[in-house]
Amino acid sequence: MIKDLYNIGLNEQEVDEIIDELGYDEALNLSCNYELIKKNIELLKSYGIKNIKQLIIYKEDLFLKNINDIVKMFSSYNIPVFVSLINEDVTTIDELF
């Protein structure tokens, strides 16, 4: 099951890093929800976010949200500016919550 993380575009080293940082149980939870996570990754990439792996490690719960909820959260910000800030520092994402 943990191998489903490869389905979201992560390589073996990245999966190992996620397990090390989040723990096996959380990594398994992400793996079980890989289809939702993949959709959310595509949405975030469409906004221009580049540091997806760092975001998964820092704010894994973001990737388990409904895609419409993410769109709604981002819509209250100047998206290009906010994305630029997130790309510089992933902790900026905390302003969404």
PDB file of C-alpha atoms in Angstrom:
ATOM      1  CA  MET A   1       0.000   0.000   0.000  1.00  0.00           C
ATOM      2  CA  ILE A   2       2.765   2.478   0.820  1.00  0.00           C
ATOM      3  CA  LYS A   3       3.897   1.999  -2.770  1.00  0.00           C
ATOM      4  CA  ASP A   4       0.829   3.944  -3.882  1.00  0.00           C
ATOM      5  CA  LEU A   5       2.807   7.079  -2.996  1.00  0.00           C
ATOM      6  CA  TYR A   6       4.761   6.401  -6.181  1.00  0.00           C
ATOM      7  CA  ASN A   7       1.470   6.949  -8.046  1.00  0.00           C
ATOM      8  CA  ILE A   8       1.522  10.627  -7.075  1.00  0.00           C
ATOM      9  CA  GLY A   9       4.900  11.143  -8.716  1.00  0.00           C
ATOM     10  CA  LEU A  10       7.254  10.622  -5.802  1.00  0.00           C
ATOM     11  CA  ASN A  11      10.448   8.630  -6.121  1.00  0.00           C
ATOM     12  CA  GLU A  12      11.822   6.146  -3.594  1.00  0.00           C
ATOM     13  CA  GLN A  13      14.001   8.725  -1.846  1.00  0.00           C
ATOM     14  CA  GLU A  14      11.075  11.139  -1.487  1.00  0.00           C
ATOM     15  CA  VAL A  15       8.825   8.393  -0.116  1.00  0.00           C
ATOM     16  CA  ASP A  16      11.520   7.456   2.405  1.00  0.00           C
ATOM     17  CA  GLU A  17      11.828  11.100   3.429  1.00  0.00           C
ATOM     18  CA  ILE A  18       8.066  11.381   3.921  1.00  0.00           C
ATOM     19  CA  ILE A  19       8.084   8.237   6.071  1.00  0.00           C
ATOM     20  CA  ASP A  20      11.003   9.597   8.105  1.00  0.00           C
ATOM     21  CA  GLU A  21       9.383  13.005   8.604  1.00  0.00           C
ATOM     22  CA  LEU A  22       5.732  12.047   9.071  1.00  0.00           C
ATOM     23  CA  GLY A  23       5.973   8.494  10.330  1.00  0.00           C
ATOM     24  CA  TYR A  24       4.811   5.305   8.701  1.00  0.00           C
ATOM     25  CA  ASP A  25       1.159   5.627   9.752  1.00  0.00           C
ATOM     26  CA  GLU A  26       0.744   9.099   8.250  1.00  0.00           C
ATOM     27  CA  ALA A  27       2.586   8.045   5.095  1.00  0.00           C
ATOM     28  CA  LEU A  28       0.259   5.060   4.837  1.00  0.00           C
ATOM     29  CA  ASN A  29      -2.746   7.362   5.242  1.00  0.00           C
ATOM     30  CA  LEU A  30      -1.447   9.494   2.391  1.00  0.00           C
ATOM     31  CA  SER A  31      -0.844   6.386   0.331  1.00  0.00           C
ATOM     32  CA  CYS A  32      -4.408   5.170   0.873  1.00  0.00           C
ATOM     33  CA  ASN A  33      -5.678   8.511  -0.455  1.00  0.00           C
ATOM     34  CA  TYR A  34      -3.293   8.810  -3.395  1.00  0.00           C
ATOM     35  CA  GLU A  35      -6.044   9.554  -5.934  1.00  0.00           C
ATOM     36  CA  LEU A  36      -7.257  12.601  -3.976  1.00  0.00           C
ATOM     37  CA  ILE A  37      -3.686  13.683  -3.321  1.00  0.00           C
ATOM     38  CA  LYS A  38      -2.834  13.409  -7.005  1.00  0.00           C
ATOM     39  CA  LYS A  39      -5.764  15.693  -7.905  1.00  0.00           C
ATOM     40  CA  ASN A  40      -4.745  18.208  -5.254  1.00  0.00           C
ATOM     41  CA  ILE A  41      -1.147  18.156  -6.464  1.00  0.00           C
ATOM     42  CA  GLU A  42      -2.307  18.889 -10.005  1.00  0.00           C
ATOM     43  CA  LEU A  43      -4.418  21.798  -8.715  1.00  0.00           C
ATOM     44  CA  LEU A  44      -1.510  23.244  -6.737  1.00  0.00           C
ATOM     45  CA  LYS A  45       0.810  22.849  -9.708  1.00  0.00           C
ATOM     46  CA  SER A  46      -1.737  24.631 -11.902  1.00  0.00           C
ATOM     47  CA  TYR A  47      -1.466  27.590  -9.511  1.00  0.00           C
ATOM     48  CA  GLY A  48       2.302  27.516  -9.979  1.00  0.00           C
ATOM     49  CA  ILE A  49       3.376  25.889  -6.724  1.00  0.00           C
ATOM     50  CA  LYS A  50       6.674  24.123  -7.240  1.00  0.00           C
ATOM     51  CA  ASN A  51       7.736  22.753  -3.854  1.00  0.00           C
ATOM     52  CA  ILE A  52       5.076  20.053  -3.605  1.00  0.00           C
ATOM     53  CA  LYS A  53       7.196  17.518  -1.722  1.00  0.00           C
ATOM     54  CA  GLN A  54       8.060  20.095   0.932  1.00  0.00           C
ATOM     55  CA  LEU A  55       4.375  20.969   1.239  1.00  0.00           C
ATOM     56  CA  ILE A  56       3.419  17.315   1.651  1.00  0.00           C
ATOM     57  CA  ILE A  57       5.872  17.026   4.522  1.00  0.00           C
ATOM     58  CA  TYR A  58       4.974  20.362   6.110  1.00  0.00           C
ATOM     59  CA  LYS A  59       1.197  20.406   5.578  1.00  0.00           C
ATOM     60  CA  GLU A  60       0.110  16.879   4.679  1.00  0.00           C
ATOM     61  CA  ASP A  61      -3.486  17.548   5.736  1.00  0.00           C
ATOM     62  CA  LEU A  62      -3.826  20.049   2.888  1.00  0.00           C
ATOM     63  CA  PHE A  63      -3.566  17.179   0.430  1.00  0.00           C
ATOM     64  CA  LEU A  64      -6.413  15.300   2.099  1.00  0.00           C
ATOM     65  CA  LYS A  65      -8.882  18.164   1.657  1.00  0.00           C
ATOM     66  CA  ASN A  66     -11.624  18.270  -0.932  1.00  0.00           C
ATOM     67  CA  ILE A  67     -10.355  20.013  -4.059  1.00  0.00           C
ATOM     68  CA  ASN A  68     -13.230  22.532  -3.927  1.00  0.00           C
ATOM     69  CA  ASP A  69     -12.219  23.519  -0.401  1.00  0.00           C
ATOM     70  CA  ILE A  70      -8.687  24.225  -1.591  1.00  0.00           C
ATOM     71  CA  VAL A  71      -9.955  26.333  -4.481  1.00  0.00           C
ATOM     72  CA  LYS A  72     -12.151  28.279  -2.065  1.00  0.00           C
ATOM     73  CA  MET A  73      -9.254  28.889   0.341  1.00  0.00           C
ATOM     74  CA  PHE A  74      -6.970  30.125  -2.430  1.00  0.00           C
ATOM     75  CA  SER A  75      -9.660  32.336  -3.972  1.00  0.00           C
ATOM     76  CA  SER A  76      -9.569  34.694  -1.014  1.00  0.00           C
ATOM     77  CA  TYR A  77      -5.941  35.621  -1.798  1.00  0.00           C
ATOM     78  CA  ASN A  78      -4.068  37.237  -4.643  1.00  0.00           C
ATOM     79  CA  ILE A  79      -3.079  33.836  -6.037  1.00  0.00           C
ATOM     80  CA  PRO A  80       0.086  34.807  -7.984  1.00  0.00           C
ATOM     81  CA  VAL A  81       1.512  36.697  -5.009  1.00  0.00           C
ATOM     82  CA  PHE A  82       0.533  34.013  -2.520  1.00  0.00           C
ATOM     83  CA  VAL A  83       1.967  31.233  -4.693  1.00  0.00           C
ATOM     84  CA  SER A  84       5.215  33.157  -5.005  1.00  0.00           C
ATOM     85  CA  LEU A  85       5.394  33.415  -1.222  1.00  0.00           C
ATOM     86  CA  ILE A  86       4.665  29.698  -0.811  1.00  0.00           C
ATOM     87  CA  ASN A  87       7.379  28.840  -3.325  1.00  0.00           C
ATOM     88  CA  GLU A  88       9.833  30.853  -1.243  1.00  0.00           C
ATOM     89  CA  ASP A  89       8.668  29.532   2.138  1.00  0.00           C
ATOM     90  CA  VAL A  90       6.154  26.687   2.565  1.00  0.00           C
ATOM     91  CA  THR A  91       5.153  27.962   6.007  1.00  0.00           C
ATOM     92  CA  THR A  92       3.270  30.761   4.261  1.00  0.00           C
ATOM     93  CA  ILE A  93       0.569  28.167   3.563  1.00  0.00           C
ATOM     94  CA  ASP A  94      -0.394  28.468   7.241  1.00  0.00           C
ATOM     95  CA  GLU A  95      -2.226  31.682   6.353  1.00  0.00           C
ATOM     96  CA  LEU A  96      -4.850  29.555   4.563  1.00  0.00           C
ATOM     97  CA  PHE A  97      -5.804  27.832   7.792  1.00  0.00           C
TER      98      PHE A  97
END
